[in-house]
Amino acid sequence: QAFLSVTSILNVAVFRDHFVLEDLVEEMKKQSPALSFGPLRPNGQIAVQGPFPALRVLRESLLLKAKSLSEEGKREGKSHERLRRKQQEHRGATETRNSIRDAHREKQVVVLDTDLYHYMRHFFPKTFQVNDVVISGVTDGDITTVCIESAGRKAGAAHGLRAKKTIENHSVELQKILRKERICFEEHSRGEKQKYKWLCERLKPHHPKVLVIPYDTHIDVVGTSAGVFEFIEQLKS
C-alpha cells in the first residue's frame, strides 16, 4: 500500500453553531474536487478519501476556519470582560507578565499521515526536538495533527516556523519512498496473533529501517518497498 490515498473521519460538529453543516460539506466538495466525501452523519462526522496532500489542505483549511471562529468569539466576549475588570485590577501586574509571554507564543499546525508520523517519530526523533518549541501530535485515525508551539521566548517563533518547514519537507520525501503492508488478524486465533507479534519482534533487529506497529486487530509494517517486501517474506517463511 503506497501513501497515495488515505481515508479520514472528519468531525465538523464544532461548526454546527455557525454553519448549516450540509452547506459546509458542499463548500468543502467544491474546494476539494480531488476528494471523495461520504454521507454526513447525525453526529457531525464525515468520511473523506483521496490524495493525502489534498486531504491535508482540507484539514488545514478547517483548522483555520475553526481558529477564526474562536477568535471572533473572544472578541464578542470582550464586552463581558469589561464588567469584571475592577475585580481583576489587583492581578494586573501578573496578567501583564503573562501577556508579554503569550505575545511570543505562536502555534503552527502540520497535518500528516499517521504512519508517516510514527515513522518520523521513531527514526528521526530530533525532527520533533527543537529548542524553545513544544511539538505534540494528536492522532485521529489515518491523520495526525502536529502542533508546533513556541515556548514563550522571542526565538521560539522563528524556531517553530523552521520546525514546521522541516517536518513538512521531511514528510514529503518519506511519502515518496515509504510503503505499508498490513497483516490482518481477522481469521487468526489468539495464539496465532501472539505468534505473529513474537516473530515480528524477532525480525525487527534484522530490519533496522522497517517500523512495525502492532494493533489489536492487525500489524502495520512501514518502510521502503524493498525493506517491507524482505520483512514480509521472512515473516511468511
mmCIF file of C-alpha atoms in Angstrom:
data_model
loop_
_atom_site.group_PDB
_atom_site.id
_atom_site.type_symbol
_atom_site.label_atom_id
_atom_site.label_comp_id
_atom_site.label_asym_id
_atom_site.label_seq_id
_atom_site.Cartn_x
_atom_site.Cartn_y
_atom_site.Cartn_z
ATOM 1 C CA GLN A 1 0.000 0.000 0.000
ATOM 2 C CA ALA A 2 1.564 3.261 -1.132
ATOM 3 C CA PHE A 3 0.824 6.543 0.615
ATOM 4 C CA LEU A 4 -1.134 7.915 -2.343
ATOM 5 C CA SER A 5 -4.655 7.811 -0.950
ATOM 6 C CA VAL A 6 -5.913 7.898 2.611
ATOM 7 C CA THR A 7 -9.244 7.908 4.377
ATOM 8 C CA SER A 8 -10.020 10.123 7.346
ATOM 9 C CA ILE A 9 -13.076 10.698 9.515
ATOM 10 C CA LEU A 10 -13.582 14.444 9.944
ATOM 11 C CA ASN A 11 -15.746 15.841 12.725
ATOM 12 C CA VAL A 12 -17.381 19.100 11.633
ATOM 13 C CA ALA A 13 -19.819 19.241 14.568
ATOM 14 C CA VAL A 14 -17.782 22.105 16.015
ATOM 15 C CA PHE A 15 -19.158 24.315 13.213
ATOM 16 C CA ARG A 16 -22.808 23.472 13.949
ATOM 17 C CA ASP A 17 -23.472 26.751 15.794
ATOM 18 C CA HIS A 18 -22.090 28.833 12.920
ATOM 19 C CA PHE A 19 -22.964 26.986 9.691
ATOM 20 C CA VAL A 20 -25.536 24.654 8.228
ATOM 21 C CA LEU A 21 -23.352 21.528 8.136
ATOM 22 C CA GLU A 22 -24.809 20.327 4.816
ATOM 23 C CA ASP A 23 -23.852 23.675 3.223
ATOM 24 C CA LEU A 24 -20.378 23.446 4.760
ATOM 25 C CA VAL A 25 -19.902 19.983 3.241
ATOM 26 C CA GLU A 26 -20.975 21.265 -0.177
ATOM 27 C CA GLU A 27 -18.419 24.066 0.159
ATOM 28 C CA MET A 28 -15.747 21.502 1.063
ATOM 29 C CA LYS A 29 -16.606 19.439 -2.024
ATOM 30 C CA LYS A 30 -16.226 22.466 -4.300
ATOM 31 C CA GLN A 31 -12.907 23.422 -2.705
ATOM 32 C CA SER A 32 -11.538 19.853 -2.842
ATOM 33 C CA PRO A 33 -12.669 18.174 -6.097
ATOM 34 C CA ALA A 34 -9.923 15.530 -5.757
ATOM 35 C CA LEU A 35 -11.518 14.160 -2.587
ATOM 36 C CA SER A 36 -14.430 11.768 -2.196
ATOM 37 C CA PHE A 37 -16.939 12.525 0.576
ATOM 38 C CA GLY A 38 -19.159 10.019 2.350
ATOM 39 C CA PRO A 39 -22.558 10.854 3.853
ATOM 40 C CA LEU A 40 -22.720 13.366 6.693
ATOM 41 C CA ARG A 41 -23.615 11.550 9.909
ATOM 42 C CA PRO A 42 -26.003 12.979 12.527
ATOM 43 C CA ASN A 43 -23.096 13.392 14.976
ATOM 44 C CA GLY A 44 -21.259 15.662 12.531
ATOM 45 C CA GLN A 45 -18.720 13.096 11.298
ATOM 46 C CA ILE A 46 -17.984 12.522 7.635
ATOM 47 C CA ALA A 47 -15.575 10.127 5.892
ATOM 48 C CA VAL A 48 -13.238 11.733 3.354
ATOM 49 C CA GLN A 49 -10.974 9.802 0.986
ATOM 50 C CA GLY A 50 -8.396 10.870 -1.573
ATOM 51 C CA PRO A 51 -4.787 12.002 -2.121
ATOM 52 C CA PHE A 52 -3.073 12.824 1.131
ATOM 53 C CA PRO A 53 -1.866 16.309 0.039
ATOM 54 C CA ALA A 54 -5.451 17.308 -0.855
ATOM 55 C CA LEU A 55 -6.743 15.944 2.448
ATOM 56 C CA ARG A 56 -4.038 17.813 4.324
ATOM 57 C CA VAL A 57 -5.034 21.084 2.640
ATOM 58 C CA LEU A 58 -8.684 20.485 3.585
ATOM 59 C CA ARG A 59 -7.805 19.747 7.212
ATOM 60 C CA GLU A 60 -5.651 22.877 7.475
ATOM 61 C CA SER A 61 -8.455 24.941 5.915
ATOM 62 C CA LEU A 62 -10.939 23.655 8.520
ATOM 63 C CA LEU A 63 -8.468 24.300 11.342
ATOM 64 C CA LEU A 64 -8.032 27.901 10.169
ATOM 65 C CA LYS A 65 -11.804 28.313 9.955
ATOM 66 C CA ALA A 66 -12.205 26.965 13.497
ATOM 67 C CA LYS A 67 -9.443 29.266 14.753
ATOM 68 C CA SER A 68 -11.111 32.251 13.096
ATOM 69 C CA LEU A 69 -14.442 31.446 14.772
ATOM 70 C CA SER A 70 -12.677 31.059 18.120
ATOM 71 C CA GLU A 71 -11.035 34.477 17.797
ATOM 72 C CA GLU A 72 -14.369 36.014 16.792
ATOM 73 C CA GLY A 73 -15.941 34.548 19.917
ATOM 74 C CA LYS A 74 -13.170 36.022 22.024
ATOM 75 C CA ARG A 75 -13.808 39.475 20.549
ATOM 76 C CA GLU A 76 -17.532 39.190 21.329
ATOM 77 C CA GLY A 77 -16.676 38.243 24.876
ATOM 78 C CA LYS A 78 -14.621 41.374 25.483
ATOM 79 C CA SER A 79 -17.682 43.400 26.499
ATOM 80 C CA HIS A 80 -18.362 40.897 29.286
ATOM 81 C CA GLU A 81 -14.749 41.051 30.366
ATOM 82 C CA ARG A 82 -15.019 44.804 30.966
ATOM 83 C CA LEU A 83 -17.618 44.167 33.659
ATOM 84 C CA ARG A 84 -15.109 42.069 35.573
ATOM 85 C CA ARG A 85 -12.102 44.364 35.202
ATOM 86 C CA LYS A 86 -12.477 46.092 38.570
ATOM 87 C CA GLN A 87 -12.416 42.729 40.278
ATOM 88 C CA GLN A 88 -9.232 41.801 38.425
ATOM 89 C CA GLU A 89 -7.231 45.028 38.842
ATOM 90 C CA HIS A 90 -5.223 43.640 41.745
ATOM 91 C CA ARG A 91 -3.909 40.945 39.365
ATOM 92 C CA GLY A 92 -2.840 43.461 36.737
ATOM 93 C CA ALA A 93 0.877 43.032 37.192
ATOM 94 C CA THR A 94 0.672 39.253 36.889
ATOM 95 C CA GLU A 95 -1.537 39.454 33.809
ATOM 96 C CA THR A 96 0.869 41.909 32.193
ATOM 97 C CA ARG A 97 3.736 39.472 32.615
ATOM 98 C CA ASN A 98 1.593 36.672 31.188
ATOM 99 C CA SER A 99 0.551 38.759 28.200
ATOM 100 C CA ILE A 100 4.178 39.503 27.426
ATOM 101 C CA ARG A 101 4.941 35.791 27.429
ATOM 102 C CA ASP A 102 1.834 34.996 25.352
ATOM 103 C CA ALA A 103 2.792 37.600 22.759
ATOM 104 C CA HIS A 104 5.746 35.433 21.815
ATOM 105 C CA ARG A 105 3.748 32.175 21.721
ATOM 106 C CA GLU A 106 2.818 31.128 18.207
ATOM 107 C CA LYS A 107 1.240 27.876 17.129
ATOM 108 C CA GLN A 108 1.875 26.159 13.789
ATOM 109 C CA VAL A 109 -0.023 23.122 12.534
ATOM 110 C CA VAL A 110 1.073 20.322 10.193
ATOM 111 C CA VAL A 111 -1.265 17.507 9.151
ATOM 112 C CA LEU A 112 0.490 14.171 8.485
ATOM 113 C CA ASP A 113 -0.440 10.637 7.551
ATOM 114 C CA THR A 114 -0.393 8.758 10.867
ATOM 115 C CA ASP A 115 2.013 6.061 9.639
ATOM 116 C CA LEU A 116 4.419 8.697 8.337
ATOM 117 C CA TYR A 117 4.193 10.458 11.696
ATOM 118 C CA HIS A 118 5.045 7.269 13.605
ATOM 119 C CA TYR A 119 7.908 6.524 11.214
ATOM 120 C CA MET A 120 9.360 10.013 11.633
ATOM 121 C CA ARG A 121 8.971 9.925 15.420
ATOM 122 C CA HIS A 122 10.742 6.565 15.579
ATOM 123 C CA PHE A 123 13.613 7.047 13.132
ATOM 124 C CA PHE A 124 14.008 10.836 13.123
ATOM 125 C CA PRO A 125 13.116 11.925 16.693
ATOM 126 C CA LYS A 126 15.296 15.043 16.501
ATOM 127 C CA THR A 127 12.874 16.452 13.934
ATOM 128 C CA PHE A 128 10.443 16.882 16.833
ATOM 129 C CA GLN A 129 13.019 18.122 19.344
ATOM 130 C CA VAL A 130 13.621 21.841 18.814
ATOM 131 C CA ASN A 131 14.846 24.432 21.312
ATOM 132 C CA ASP A 132 12.172 26.823 22.633
ATOM 133 C CA VAL A 133 9.457 24.821 20.838
ATOM 134 C CA VAL A 134 6.884 22.306 22.112
ATOM 135 C CA ILE A 135 5.805 19.775 19.468
ATOM 136 C CA SER A 136 2.898 17.395 20.077
ATOM 137 C CA GLY A 137 0.729 15.157 17.915
ATOM 138 C CA VAL A 138 -2.998 14.367 18.055
ATOM 139 C CA THR A 139 -3.981 11.246 16.101
ATOM 140 C CA ASP A 140 -7.419 10.846 14.528
ATOM 141 C CA GLY A 141 -7.391 7.580 12.575
ATOM 142 C CA ASP A 142 -5.242 7.880 9.444
ATOM 143 C CA ILE A 143 -4.422 11.524 10.135
ATOM 144 C CA THR A 144 -2.214 13.029 12.844
ATOM 145 C CA THR A 145 -2.258 16.765 13.514
ATOM 146 C CA VAL A 146 1.125 18.007 14.705
ATOM 147 C CA CYS A 147 1.014 21.180 16.818
ATOM 148 C CA ILE A 148 4.192 23.258 16.965
ATOM 149 C CA GLU A 149 4.092 25.905 19.688
ATOM 150 C CA SER A 150 6.821 28.296 20.745
ATOM 151 C CA ALA A 151 7.728 28.068 24.409
ATOM 152 C CA GLY A 152 7.308 31.791 25.080
ATOM 153 C CA ARG A 153 10.637 33.246 24.012
ATOM 154 C CA LYS A 154 11.301 35.528 21.067
ATOM 155 C CA ALA A 155 13.458 32.931 19.333
ATOM 156 C CA GLY A 156 10.689 30.351 19.721
ATOM 157 C CA ALA A 157 8.507 31.762 16.926
ATOM 158 C CA ALA A 158 11.330 31.552 14.373
ATOM 159 C CA HIS A 159 12.318 28.092 15.608
ATOM 160 C CA GLY A 160 8.685 26.991 15.316
ATOM 161 C CA LEU A 161 8.449 28.095 11.691
ATOM 162 C CA ARG A 162 11.689 26.278 10.866
ATOM 163 C CA ALA A 163 10.465 23.159 12.645
ATOM 164 C CA LYS A 164 7.218 23.218 10.656
ATOM 165 C CA LYS A 165 9.116 23.545 7.377
ATOM 166 C CA THR A 166 11.485 20.729 8.320
ATOM 167 C CA ILE A 167 8.622 18.395 9.230
ATOM 168 C CA GLU A 168 6.735 19.230 6.024
ATOM 169 C CA ASN A 169 9.763 18.724 3.782
ATOM 170 C CA HIS A 170 10.773 15.505 5.518
ATOM 171 C CA SER A 171 7.256 14.079 5.285
ATOM 172 C CA VAL A 172 7.088 14.834 1.551
ATOM 173 C CA GLU A 173 10.365 12.996 0.931
ATOM 174 C CA LEU A 174 9.326 9.998 3.023
ATOM 175 C CA GLN A 175 5.935 9.868 1.336
ATOM 176 C CA LYS A 176 7.712 9.215 -1.967
ATOM 177 C CA ILE A 177 9.672 6.187 -0.763
ATOM 178 C CA LEU A 178 7.652 4.549 2.027
ATOM 179 C CA ARG A 179 5.098 1.797 1.685
ATOM 180 C CA LYS A 180 2.914 -0.056 4.149
ATOM 181 C CA GLU A 181 1.929 -3.704 4.404
ATOM 182 C CA ARG A 182 -0.887 -4.699 6.751
ATOM 183 C CA ILE A 183 -1.157 -8.119 8.399
ATOM 184 C CA CYS A 184 -4.793 -8.600 9.452
ATOM 185 C CA PHE A 185 -5.851 -10.866 12.320
ATOM 186 C CA GLU A 186 -9.492 -11.319 11.319
ATOM 187 C CA GLU A 187 -9.186 -15.054 10.698
ATOM 188 C CA HIS A 188 -6.423 -15.832 13.188
ATOM 189 C CA SER A 189 -6.731 -17.324 16.647
ATOM 190 C CA ARG A 190 -5.333 -15.588 19.721
ATOM 191 C CA GLY A 191 -2.344 -17.927 19.682
ATOM 192 C CA GLU A 192 -1.609 -17.135 16.024
ATOM 193 C CA LYS A 193 -1.790 -13.402 16.742
ATOM 194 C CA GLN A 194 0.751 -13.762 19.544
ATOM 195 C CA LYS A 195 2.986 -15.825 17.274
ATOM 196 C CA TYR A 196 2.923 -13.118 14.591
ATOM 197 C CA LYS A 197 3.789 -10.447 17.142
ATOM 198 C CA TRP A 198 6.611 -12.573 18.558
ATOM 199 C CA LEU A 199 8.025 -13.228 15.085
ATOM 200 C CA CYS A 200 7.889 -9.514 14.260
ATOM 201 C CA GLU A 201 9.871 -8.738 17.405
ATOM 202 C CA ARG A 202 12.448 -11.367 16.387
ATOM 203 C CA LEU A 203 12.792 -9.898 12.905
ATOM 204 C CA LYS A 204 12.944 -6.213 13.874
ATOM 205 C CA PRO A 205 16.690 -6.160 14.746
ATOM 206 C CA HIS A 206 17.480 -7.515 11.268
ATOM 207 C CA HIS A 207 15.472 -4.743 9.574
ATOM 208 C CA PRO A 208 16.566 -1.522 11.309
ATOM 209 C CA LYS A 209 14.778 0.740 8.796
ATOM 210 C CA VAL A 210 11.414 -1.002 8.997
ATOM 211 C CA LEU A 211 8.827 0.140 11.529
ATOM 212 C CA VAL A 212 6.449 -2.454 12.974
ATOM 213 C CA ILE A 213 3.270 -1.004 14.514
ATOM 214 C CA PRO A 214 1.173 -3.602 16.398
ATOM 215 C CA TYR A 215 -2.566 -3.160 16.940
ATOM 216 C CA ASP A 216 -5.217 -5.442 18.420
ATOM 217 C CA THR A 217 -6.683 -6.268 15.009
ATOM 218 C CA HIS A 218 -3.610 -6.059 12.759
ATOM 219 C CA ILE A 219 0.076 -5.243 12.393
ATOM 220 C CA ASP A 220 1.315 -2.482 10.086
ATOM 221 C CA VAL A 221 4.793 -2.780 8.565
ATOM 222 C CA VAL A 222 6.159 0.524 7.245
ATOM 223 C CA GLY A 223 9.369 1.076 5.277
ATOM 224 C CA THR A 224 10.818 1.210 1.792
ATOM 225 C CA SER A 225 9.379 -1.145 -0.816
ATOM 226 C CA ALA A 226 12.441 -3.398 -0.655
ATOM 227 C CA GLY A 227 12.574 -3.321 3.136
ATOM 228 C CA VAL A 228 8.893 -4.155 3.622
ATOM 229 C CA PHE A 229 8.998 -6.899 0.973
ATOM 230 C CA GLU A 230 12.009 -8.576 2.584
ATOM 231 C CA PHE A 231 10.449 -8.330 6.052
ATOM 232 C CA ILE A 232 7.141 -9.843 4.949
ATOM 233 C CA GLU A 233 8.863 -12.650 3.014
ATOM 234 C CA GLN A 234 10.939 -13.607 6.047
ATOM 235 C CA LEU A 235 7.825 -13.455 8.216
ATOM 236 C CA LYS A 236 5.977 -15.827 5.897
ATOM 237 C CA SER A 237 8.885 -18.253 5.758
#
